[in-house]
Amino acid sequence: MGASFRYAVISDVHSNLESLTAVLNDIDKEKIKKVLFIGDVVGYGPDPVGCIELIKKRCTYAVAGNHDWAVIGYTPSDYFNYNARVAIEWTKEQLGNDELEFLQSLSIVKVLRKESLFLVHASPKEPDAWSYILSLHDAEINFQYFNERICLIGHSHVPFIIERLPSGEIVLYREKIEFKESCRYIINVGSVGQPRDGNPEAAYAIINDKYARIVRVRYDIEMTQKKMKKAGLPEFLIERLSKGI
Ligand code: ZN
């Protein structure tokens, strides 16, 4: 067994300050001191500067997501669909040097050796190709591309916990799991700022050396939507927040 630890893990904040604040308050209530960030602080939402400030202040370790890289020109914007591109261009206009420097400082993967955790936004196999882990088959392949016991990801905005037994069998869990000695795991912590699993509540994960669970937190969706309207961000991005799709 590795060292004992306790982390809150957050991903895909997407410039949603209301959901990020609600999640960080919940993490405080749980008395968790250390927060890991799995990428995409910006994109889609109306508060890129405020969200970067909070992530900088509160997160012990952070890695880059595809939207973070798009804003600083590391990932070409033709990778993105129209609405995402509009939001990326809008975000670029909001950021100053401090924010850009922070995004540039993020690494693409992070390994916590003592805890045997591997942090990456999209997939261990191709971290900067931003491919998705959407099926058990995708997961099975990706288990070959990291050596740690647990891989923490985001990117699809749909939380899940995948367990790999020593036999090679792969099992899917939705909300929580108690870790077994000889198994390995890929955990998608869901999205703080734009959930897409049909539940509009913000998602994050609590993980320690014994278990992991996905937590959902209510936040003021209408406030975020009002700000997005005012900023002139695409209608589709505004509407999807209340549906969680
Ligand atoms: Zn994202």
PDB file of C-alpha atoms and ligand atoms in Angstrom:
ATOM      1  CA  MET A   1       0.000   0.000   0.000  1.00  0.00           C
ATOM      2  CA  GLY A   2       1.129   3.545  -0.723  1.00  0.00           C
ATOM      3  CA  ALA A   3       1.274   6.488   1.665  1.00  0.00           C
ATOM      4  CA  SER A   4      -1.921   7.723   3.269  1.00  0.00           C
ATOM      5  CA  PHE A   5      -3.396  10.832   1.668  1.00  0.00           C
ATOM      6  CA  ARG A   6      -6.634  12.741   1.174  1.00  0.00           C
ATOM      7  CA  TYR A   7      -7.344  14.956  -1.817  1.00  0.00           C
ATOM      8  CA  ALA A   8     -10.207  16.743  -3.466  1.00  0.00           C
ATOM      9  CA  VAL A   9      -9.847  16.434  -7.237  1.00  0.00           C
ATOM     10  CA  ILE A  10     -11.439  18.955  -9.584  1.00  0.00           C
ATOM     11  CA  SER A  11     -11.470  19.269 -13.374  1.00  0.00           C
ATOM     12  CA  ASP A  12     -13.117  21.175 -16.246  1.00  0.00           C
ATOM     13  CA  VAL A  13     -13.955  24.359 -14.367  1.00  0.00           C
ATOM     14  CA  HIS A  14     -14.464  26.189 -17.686  1.00  0.00           C
ATOM     15  CA  SER A  15     -14.561  29.741 -16.296  1.00  0.00           C
ATOM     16  CA  ASN A  16     -17.619  28.996 -14.144  1.00  0.00           C
ATOM     17  CA  LEU A  17     -16.926  30.945 -10.940  1.00  0.00           C
ATOM     18  CA  GLU A  18     -20.259  30.122  -9.280  1.00  0.00           C
ATOM     19  CA  SER A  19     -19.723  26.357  -9.577  1.00  0.00           C
ATOM     20  CA  LEU A  20     -16.025  26.592  -8.635  1.00  0.00           C
ATOM     21  CA  THR A  21     -16.846  28.618  -5.511  1.00  0.00           C
ATOM     22  CA  ALA A  22     -19.594  26.172  -4.513  1.00  0.00           C
ATOM     23  CA  VAL A  23     -17.240  23.213  -4.958  1.00  0.00           C
ATOM     24  CA  LEU A  24     -14.394  24.844  -2.997  1.00  0.00           C
ATOM     25  CA  ASN A  25     -16.841  25.647  -0.157  1.00  0.00           C
ATOM     26  CA  ASP A  26     -17.913  22.015  -0.111  1.00  0.00           C
ATOM     27  CA  ILE A  27     -14.253  20.935  -0.015  1.00  0.00           C
ATOM     28  CA  ASP A  28     -13.747  23.273   2.980  1.00  0.00           C
ATOM     29  CA  LYS A  29     -16.753  21.729   4.716  1.00  0.00           C
ATOM     30  CA  GLU A  30     -15.163  18.308   4.186  1.00  0.00           C
ATOM     31  CA  LYS A  31     -12.007  19.765   5.789  1.00  0.00           C
ATOM     32  CA  ILE A  32      -9.857  18.715   2.860  1.00  0.00           C
ATOM     33  CA  LYS A  33      -6.704  20.809   2.631  1.00  0.00           C
ATOM     34  CA  LYS A  34      -5.216  19.642  -0.658  1.00  0.00           C
ATOM     35  CA  VAL A  35      -6.868  20.112  -4.039  1.00  0.00           C
ATOM     36  CA  LEU A  36      -5.648  18.601  -7.319  1.00  0.00           C
ATOM     37  CA  PHE A  37      -6.660  20.214 -10.602  1.00  0.00           C
ATOM     38  CA  ILE A  38      -6.936  18.114 -13.789  1.00  0.00           C
ATOM     39  CA  GLY A  39      -7.222  20.832 -16.427  1.00  0.00           C
ATOM     40  CA  ASP A  40      -9.516  23.188 -18.380  1.00  0.00           C
ATOM     41  CA  VAL A  41      -9.755  26.122 -16.004  1.00  0.00           C
ATOM     42  CA  VAL A  42     -10.931  28.297 -18.944  1.00  0.00           C
ATOM     43  CA  GLY A  43     -13.200  27.997 -21.998  1.00  0.00           C
ATOM     44  CA  TYR A  44     -17.027  28.156 -22.335  1.00  0.00           C
ATOM     45  CA  GLY A  45     -17.828  30.294 -19.258  1.00  0.00           C
ATOM     46  CA  PRO A  46     -17.800  33.991 -18.295  1.00  0.00           C
ATOM     47  CA  ASP A  47     -15.130  34.243 -15.522  1.00  0.00           C
ATOM     48  CA  PRO A  48     -11.715  33.092 -16.752  1.00  0.00           C
ATOM     49  CA  VAL A  49      -9.699  35.530 -14.618  1.00  0.00           C
ATOM     50  CA  GLY A  50     -11.550  34.818 -11.362  1.00  0.00           C
ATOM     51  CA  CYS A  51     -11.304  31.072 -11.907  1.00  0.00           C
ATOM     52  CA  ILE A  52      -7.568  31.163 -12.693  1.00  0.00           C
ATOM     53  CA  GLU A  53      -6.997  33.181  -9.503  1.00  0.00           C
ATOM     54  CA  LEU A  54      -8.835  30.624  -7.356  1.00  0.00           C
ATOM     55  CA  ILE A  55      -7.147  27.623  -8.976  1.00  0.00           C
ATOM     56  CA  LYS A  56      -3.748  29.271  -8.474  1.00  0.00           C
ATOM     57  CA  LYS A  57      -4.511  29.957  -4.836  1.00  0.00           C
ATOM     58  CA  ARG A  58      -6.183  26.684  -3.879  1.00  0.00           C
ATOM     59  CA  CYS A  59      -4.651  23.876  -5.914  1.00  0.00           C
ATOM     60  CA  THR A  60      -1.554  22.000  -4.786  1.00  0.00           C
ATOM     61  CA  TYR A  61      -0.940  20.486  -8.231  1.00  0.00           C
ATOM     62  CA  ALA A  62      -2.453  21.385 -11.596  1.00  0.00           C
ATOM     63  CA  VAL A  63      -2.164  20.057 -15.155  1.00  0.00           C
ATOM     64  CA  ALA A  64      -3.246  21.639 -18.470  1.00  0.00           C
ATOM     65  CA  GLY A  65      -6.411  20.874 -20.448  1.00  0.00           C
ATOM     66  CA  ASN A  66      -7.113  21.348 -24.157  1.00  0.00           C
ATOM     67  CA  HIS A  67      -8.931  24.672 -23.627  1.00  0.00           C
ATOM     68  CA  ASP A  68      -6.046  25.976 -21.501  1.00  0.00           C
ATOM     69  CA  TRP A  69      -3.639  25.065 -24.296  1.00  0.00           C
ATOM     70  CA  ALA A  70      -5.872  26.536 -27.008  1.00  0.00           C
ATOM     71  CA  VAL A  71      -5.978  29.918 -25.282  1.00  0.00           C
ATOM     72  CA  ILE A  72      -2.155  30.114 -25.229  1.00  0.00           C
ATOM     73  CA  GLY A  73      -1.849  28.781 -28.783  1.00  0.00           C
ATOM     74  CA  TYR A  74      -0.350  25.347 -27.922  1.00  0.00           C
ATOM     75  CA  THR A  75      -3.341  23.490 -29.411  1.00  0.00           C
ATOM     76  CA  PRO A  76      -4.684  24.777 -32.769  1.00  0.00           C
ATOM     77  CA  SER A  77      -8.236  26.115 -32.553  1.00  0.00           C
ATOM     78  CA  ASP A  78      -9.404  24.049 -35.547  1.00  0.00           C
ATOM     79  CA  TYR A  79      -9.439  21.118 -33.124  1.00  0.00           C
ATOM     80  CA  PHE A  80     -12.550  22.681 -31.559  1.00  0.00           C
ATOM     81  CA  ASN A  81     -16.192  23.006 -32.643  1.00  0.00           C
ATOM     82  CA  TYR A  82     -17.666  26.412 -33.470  1.00  0.00           C
ATOM     83  CA  ASN A  83     -19.087  27.272 -30.031  1.00  0.00           C
ATOM     84  CA  ALA A  84     -15.919  26.241 -28.227  1.00  0.00           C
ATOM     85  CA  ARG A  85     -13.858  28.328 -30.661  1.00  0.00           C
ATOM     86  CA  VAL A  86     -15.994  31.424 -30.067  1.00  0.00           C
ATOM     87  CA  ALA A  87     -15.492  31.015 -26.312  1.00  0.00           C
ATOM     88  CA  ILE A  88     -11.739  30.487 -26.726  1.00  0.00           C
ATOM     89  CA  GLU A  89     -11.401  33.691 -28.772  1.00  0.00           C
ATOM     90  CA  TRP A  90     -13.491  35.602 -26.198  1.00  0.00           C
ATOM     91  CA  THR A  91     -11.354  34.183 -23.369  1.00  0.00           C
ATOM     92  CA  LYS A  92      -8.121  35.331 -25.044  1.00  0.00           C
ATOM     93  CA  GLU A  93      -9.378  38.923 -24.891  1.00  0.00           C
ATOM     94  CA  GLN A  94     -10.047  38.709 -21.148  1.00  0.00           C
ATOM     95  CA  LEU A  95      -6.656  37.444 -19.978  1.00  0.00           C
ATOM     96  CA  GLY A  96      -3.646  39.503 -18.925  1.00  0.00           C
ATOM     97  CA  ASN A  97      -0.009  38.435 -18.651  1.00  0.00           C
ATOM     98  CA  ASP A  98      -0.414  36.898 -15.177  1.00  0.00           C
ATOM     99  CA  GLU A  99      -3.165  34.582 -16.363  1.00  0.00           C
ATOM    100  CA  LEU A 100      -1.355  33.639 -19.572  1.00  0.00           C
ATOM    101  CA  GLU A 101       1.816  32.879 -17.624  1.00  0.00           C
ATOM    102  CA  PHE A 102      -0.116  30.630 -15.285  1.00  0.00           C
ATOM    103  CA  LEU A 103      -1.600  28.655 -18.208  1.00  0.00           C
ATOM    104  CA  GLN A 104       1.863  28.379 -19.785  1.00  0.00           C
ATOM    105  CA  SER A 105       3.272  27.044 -16.514  1.00  0.00           C
ATOM    106  CA  LEU A 106       0.937  24.018 -16.428  1.00  0.00           C
ATOM    107  CA  SER A 107       2.460  20.663 -17.306  1.00  0.00           C
ATOM    108  CA  ILE A 108       0.587  18.086 -19.363  1.00  0.00           C
ATOM    109  CA  VAL A 109       0.989  15.225 -16.865  1.00  0.00           C
ATOM    110  CA  LYS A 110       1.908  15.064 -13.201  1.00  0.00           C
ATOM    111  CA  VAL A 111       2.970  12.030 -11.182  1.00  0.00           C
ATOM    112  CA  LEU A 112       2.639  11.902  -7.389  1.00  0.00           C
ATOM    113  CA  ARG A 113       5.033   9.082  -6.578  1.00  0.00           C
ATOM    114  CA  LYS A 114       4.348   8.487  -2.914  1.00  0.00           C
ATOM    115  CA  GLU A 115       0.602   8.307  -3.472  1.00  0.00           C
ATOM    116  CA  SER A 116       1.027   6.441  -6.791  1.00  0.00           C
ATOM    117  CA  LEU A 117      -1.250   8.885  -8.627  1.00  0.00           C
ATOM    118  CA  PHE A 118      -1.011   9.843 -12.306  1.00  0.00           C
ATOM    119  CA  LEU A 119      -2.727  13.110 -13.291  1.00  0.00           C
ATOM    120  CA  VAL A 120      -3.667  13.889 -16.906  1.00  0.00           C
ATOM    121  CA  HIS A 121      -6.557  15.810 -18.471  1.00  0.00           C
ATOM    122  CA  ALA A 122      -7.491  13.514 -21.376  1.00  0.00           C
ATOM    123  CA  SER A 123      -5.648  10.166 -21.561  1.00  0.00           C
ATOM    124  CA  PRO A 124      -2.347   8.615 -20.450  1.00  0.00           C
ATOM    125  CA  LYS A 125      -1.829   7.156 -23.942  1.00  0.00           C
ATOM    126  CA  GLU A 126      -1.814  10.473 -25.811  1.00  0.00           C
ATOM    127  CA  PRO A 127      -1.887  13.342 -23.305  1.00  0.00           C
ATOM    128  CA  ASP A 128      -1.557  16.122 -25.889  1.00  0.00           C
ATOM    129  CA  ALA A 129      -3.778  14.556 -28.579  1.00  0.00           C
ATOM    130  CA  TRP A 130      -6.748  15.061 -26.225  1.00  0.00           C
ATOM    131  CA  SER A 131      -8.326  11.710 -27.088  1.00  0.00           C
ATOM    132  CA  TYR A 132     -11.223  10.588 -24.901  1.00  0.00           C
ATOM    133  CA  ILE A 133     -11.621   7.558 -22.663  1.00  0.00           C
ATOM    134  CA  LEU A 134     -15.271   6.788 -23.383  1.00  0.00           C
ATOM    135  CA  SER A 135     -15.489   2.996 -23.276  1.00  0.00           C
ATOM    136  CA  LEU A 136     -14.156   0.131 -21.184  1.00  0.00           C
ATOM    137  CA  HIS A 137     -12.051  -0.784 -24.211  1.00  0.00           C
ATOM    138  CA  ASP A 138     -10.455   2.702 -24.267  1.00  0.00           C
ATOM    139  CA  ALA A 139      -9.731   2.282 -20.564  1.00  0.00           C
ATOM    140  CA  GLU A 140      -8.220  -1.176 -21.035  1.00  0.00           C
ATOM    141  CA  ILE A 141      -5.722   0.221 -23.559  1.00  0.00           C
ATOM    142  CA  ASN A 142      -4.888   3.222 -21.395  1.00  0.00           C
ATOM    143  CA  PHE A 143      -4.000   1.093 -18.346  1.00  0.00           C
ATOM    144  CA  GLN A 144      -0.853   0.163 -20.302  1.00  0.00           C
ATOM    145  CA  TYR A 145       0.307   3.770 -20.489  1.00  0.00           C
ATOM    146  CA  PHE A 146       0.836   4.628 -16.825  1.00  0.00           C
ATOM    147  CA  ASN A 147       2.642   2.791 -14.043  1.00  0.00           C
ATOM    148  CA  GLU A 148       0.894   4.251 -11.034  1.00  0.00           C
ATOM    149  CA  ARG A 149      -1.966   2.619  -9.183  1.00  0.00           C
ATOM    150  CA  ILE A 150      -4.531   5.336  -9.894  1.00  0.00           C
ATOM    151  CA  CYS A 151      -4.948   7.620 -12.907  1.00  0.00           C
ATOM    152  CA  LEU A 152      -7.111  10.738 -12.460  1.00  0.00           C
ATOM    153  CA  ILE A 153      -8.657  12.295 -15.576  1.00  0.00           C
ATOM    154  CA  GLY A 154     -11.373  14.729 -16.738  1.00  0.00           C
ATOM    155  CA  HIS A 155     -12.109  15.936 -20.305  1.00  0.00           C
ATOM    156  CA  SER A 156     -15.390  14.132 -21.128  1.00  0.00           C
ATOM    157  CA  HIS A 157     -17.282  15.884 -18.290  1.00  0.00           C
ATOM    158  CA  VAL A 158     -18.836  12.516 -17.359  1.00  0.00           C
ATOM    159  CA  PRO A 159     -17.656  11.059 -14.040  1.00  0.00           C
ATOM    160  CA  PHE A 160     -16.818   7.353 -13.674  1.00  0.00           C
ATOM    161  CA  ILE A 161     -14.566   4.973 -11.779  1.00  0.00           C
ATOM    162  CA  ILE A 162     -12.982   2.092 -13.684  1.00  0.00           C
ATOM    163  CA  GLU A 163     -11.324  -0.787 -11.869  1.00  0.00           C
ATOM    164  CA  ARG A 164      -8.834  -3.199 -13.421  1.00  0.00           C
ATOM    165  CA  LEU A 165      -8.588  -6.537 -11.675  1.00  0.00           C
ATOM    166  CA  PRO A 166      -5.321  -8.535 -11.710  1.00  0.00           C
ATOM    167  CA  SER A 167      -7.052 -10.939 -14.154  1.00  0.00           C
ATOM    168  CA  GLY A 168      -7.366  -8.050 -16.614  1.00  0.00           C
ATOM    169  CA  GLU A 169     -11.130  -7.795 -16.122  1.00  0.00           C
ATOM    170  CA  ILE A 170     -12.459  -4.213 -16.226  1.00  0.00           C
ATOM    171  CA  VAL A 171     -15.361  -3.075 -14.009  1.00  0.00           C
ATOM    172  CA  LEU A 172     -17.278   0.222 -14.152  1.00  0.00           C
ATOM    173  CA  TYR A 173     -18.565   2.120 -11.112  1.00  0.00           C
ATOM    174  CA  ARG A 174     -20.531   5.361 -11.179  1.00  0.00           C
ATOM    175  CA  GLU A 175     -20.253   6.991  -7.742  1.00  0.00           C
ATOM    176  CA  LYS A 176     -17.880   5.404  -5.290  1.00  0.00           C
ATOM    177  CA  ILE A 177     -15.433   2.614  -4.720  1.00  0.00           C
ATOM    178  CA  GLU A 178     -13.382   1.061  -1.971  1.00  0.00           C
ATOM    179  CA  PHE A 179      -9.920   0.378  -3.385  1.00  0.00           C
ATOM    180  CA  LYS A 180      -8.764  -3.233  -3.468  1.00  0.00           C
ATOM    181  CA  GLU A 181      -5.146  -4.100  -2.778  1.00  0.00           C
ATOM    182  CA  SER A 182      -4.192  -5.564  -6.151  1.00  0.00           C
ATOM    183  CA  CYS A 183      -6.389  -3.505  -8.500  1.00  0.00           C
ATOM    184  CA  ARG A 184      -5.636  -0.397 -10.538  1.00  0.00           C
ATOM    185  CA  TYR A 185      -7.978   2.463 -11.348  1.00  0.00           C
ATOM    186  CA  ILE A 186      -8.872   5.178 -13.850  1.00  0.00           C
ATOM    187  CA  ILE A 187     -11.139   7.800 -12.292  1.00  0.00           C
ATOM    188  CA  ASN A 188     -12.869  10.549 -14.251  1.00  0.00           C
ATOM    189  CA  VAL A 189     -13.738  13.203 -11.684  1.00  0.00           C
ATOM    190  CA  GLY A 190     -16.412  14.866 -13.867  1.00  0.00           C
ATOM    191  CA  SER A 191     -16.742  18.593 -14.501  1.00  0.00           C
ATOM    192  CA  VAL A 192     -17.037  21.453 -12.030  1.00  0.00           C
ATOM    193  CA  GLY A 193     -18.252  24.013 -14.554  1.00  0.00           C
ATOM    194  CA  GLN A 194     -20.129  22.175 -17.321  1.00  0.00           C
ATOM    195  CA  PRO A 195     -21.376  18.679 -16.330  1.00  0.00           C
ATOM    196  CA  ARG A 196     -22.554  16.501 -19.246  1.00  0.00           C
ATOM    197  CA  ASP A 197     -23.941  13.395 -17.544  1.00  0.00           C
ATOM    198  CA  GLY A 198     -27.505  14.691 -17.383  1.00  0.00           C
ATOM    199  CA  ASN A 199     -27.034  16.089 -13.878  1.00  0.00           C
ATOM    200  CA  PRO A 200     -26.429  19.870 -13.926  1.00  0.00           C
ATOM    201  CA  GLU A 201     -24.862  19.906 -10.433  1.00  0.00           C
ATOM    202  CA  ALA A 202     -21.112  20.539 -10.255  1.00  0.00           C
ATOM    203  CA  ALA A 203     -19.008  17.388  -9.891  1.00  0.00           C
ATOM    204  CA  TYR A 204     -15.714  16.654  -8.166  1.00  0.00           C
ATOM    205  CA  ALA A 205     -14.047  13.685  -6.447  1.00  0.00           C
ATOM    206  CA  ILE A 206     -12.779  12.977  -2.977  1.00  0.00           C
ATOM    207  CA  ILE A 207     -10.017  10.411  -2.912  1.00  0.00           C
ATOM    208  CA  ASN A 208      -7.867   8.930  -0.180  1.00  0.00           C
ATOM    209  CA  ASP A 209      -5.765   5.796   0.078  1.00  0.00           C
ATOM    210  CA  LYS A 210      -8.847   3.677   0.852  1.00  0.00           C
ATOM    211  CA  TYR A 211     -11.673   4.970  -1.314  1.00  0.00           C
ATOM    212  CA  ALA A 212     -12.848   7.414  -3.962  1.00  0.00           C
ATOM    213  CA  ARG A 213     -16.255   8.983  -4.385  1.00  0.00           C
ATOM    214  CA  ILE A 214     -17.851  11.425  -6.792  1.00  0.00           C
ATOM    215  CA  VAL A 215     -19.521  14.387  -5.067  1.00  0.00           C
ATOM    216  CA  ARG A 216     -22.261  16.611  -6.581  1.00  0.00           C
ATOM    217  CA  VAL A 217     -22.782  20.211  -5.512  1.00  0.00           C
ATOM    218  CA  ARG A 218     -25.620  22.618  -6.337  1.00  0.00           C
ATOM    219  CA  TYR A 219     -24.690  26.083  -7.518  1.00  0.00           C
ATOM    220  CA  ASP A 220     -26.342  29.233  -8.896  1.00  0.00           C
ATOM    221  CA  ILE A 221     -26.639  28.178 -12.558  1.00  0.00           C
ATOM    222  CA  GLU A 222     -28.850  31.173 -13.434  1.00  0.00           C
ATOM    223  CA  MET A 223     -26.199  33.613 -12.263  1.00  0.00           C
ATOM    224  CA  THR A 224     -23.591  31.998 -14.535  1.00  0.00           C
ATOM    225  CA  GLN A 225     -26.050  32.025 -17.429  1.00  0.00           C
ATOM    226  CA  LYS A 226     -26.811  35.731 -16.905  1.00  0.00           C
ATOM    227  CA  LYS A 227     -23.100  36.559 -17.011  1.00  0.00           C
ATOM    228  CA  MET A 228     -22.646  34.470 -20.175  1.00  0.00           C
ATOM    229  CA  LYS A 229     -25.505  36.324 -21.882  1.00  0.00           C
ATOM    230  CA  LYS A 230     -23.990  39.645 -20.926  1.00  0.00           C
ATOM    231  CA  ALA A 231     -20.626  38.540 -22.322  1.00  0.00           C
ATOM    232  CA  GLY A 232     -22.302  37.515 -25.591  1.00  0.00           C
ATOM    233  CA  LEU A 233     -21.218  33.875 -25.331  1.00  0.00           C
ATOM    234  CA  PRO A 234     -23.046  31.323 -27.550  1.00  0.00           C
ATOM    235  CA  GLU A 235     -26.659  30.482 -26.615  1.00  0.00           C
ATOM    236  CA  PHE A 236     -26.018  26.723 -26.850  1.00  0.00           C
ATOM    237  CA  LEU A 237     -23.323  26.966 -24.171  1.00  0.00           C
ATOM    238  CA  ILE A 238     -25.675  28.950 -21.913  1.00  0.00           C
ATOM    239  CA  GLU A 239     -28.582  26.529 -22.254  1.00  0.00           C
ATOM    240  CA  ARG A 240     -26.647  23.322 -21.740  1.00  0.00           C
ATOM    241  CA  LEU A 241     -25.697  24.312 -18.171  1.00  0.00           C
ATOM    242  CA  SER A 242     -29.258  23.937 -16.885  1.00  0.00           C
ATOM    243  CA  LYS A 243     -29.622  20.548 -18.574  1.00  0.00           C
ATOM    244  CA  GLY A 244     -26.244  19.125 -17.651  1.00  0.00           C
ATOM    245  CA  ILE A 245     -25.573  17.929 -21.199  1.00  0.00           C
TER     246      ILE A 245
HETATM  247 ZN    ZN B   1     -13.450  20.364 -20.633  1.00  0.00          ZN
END
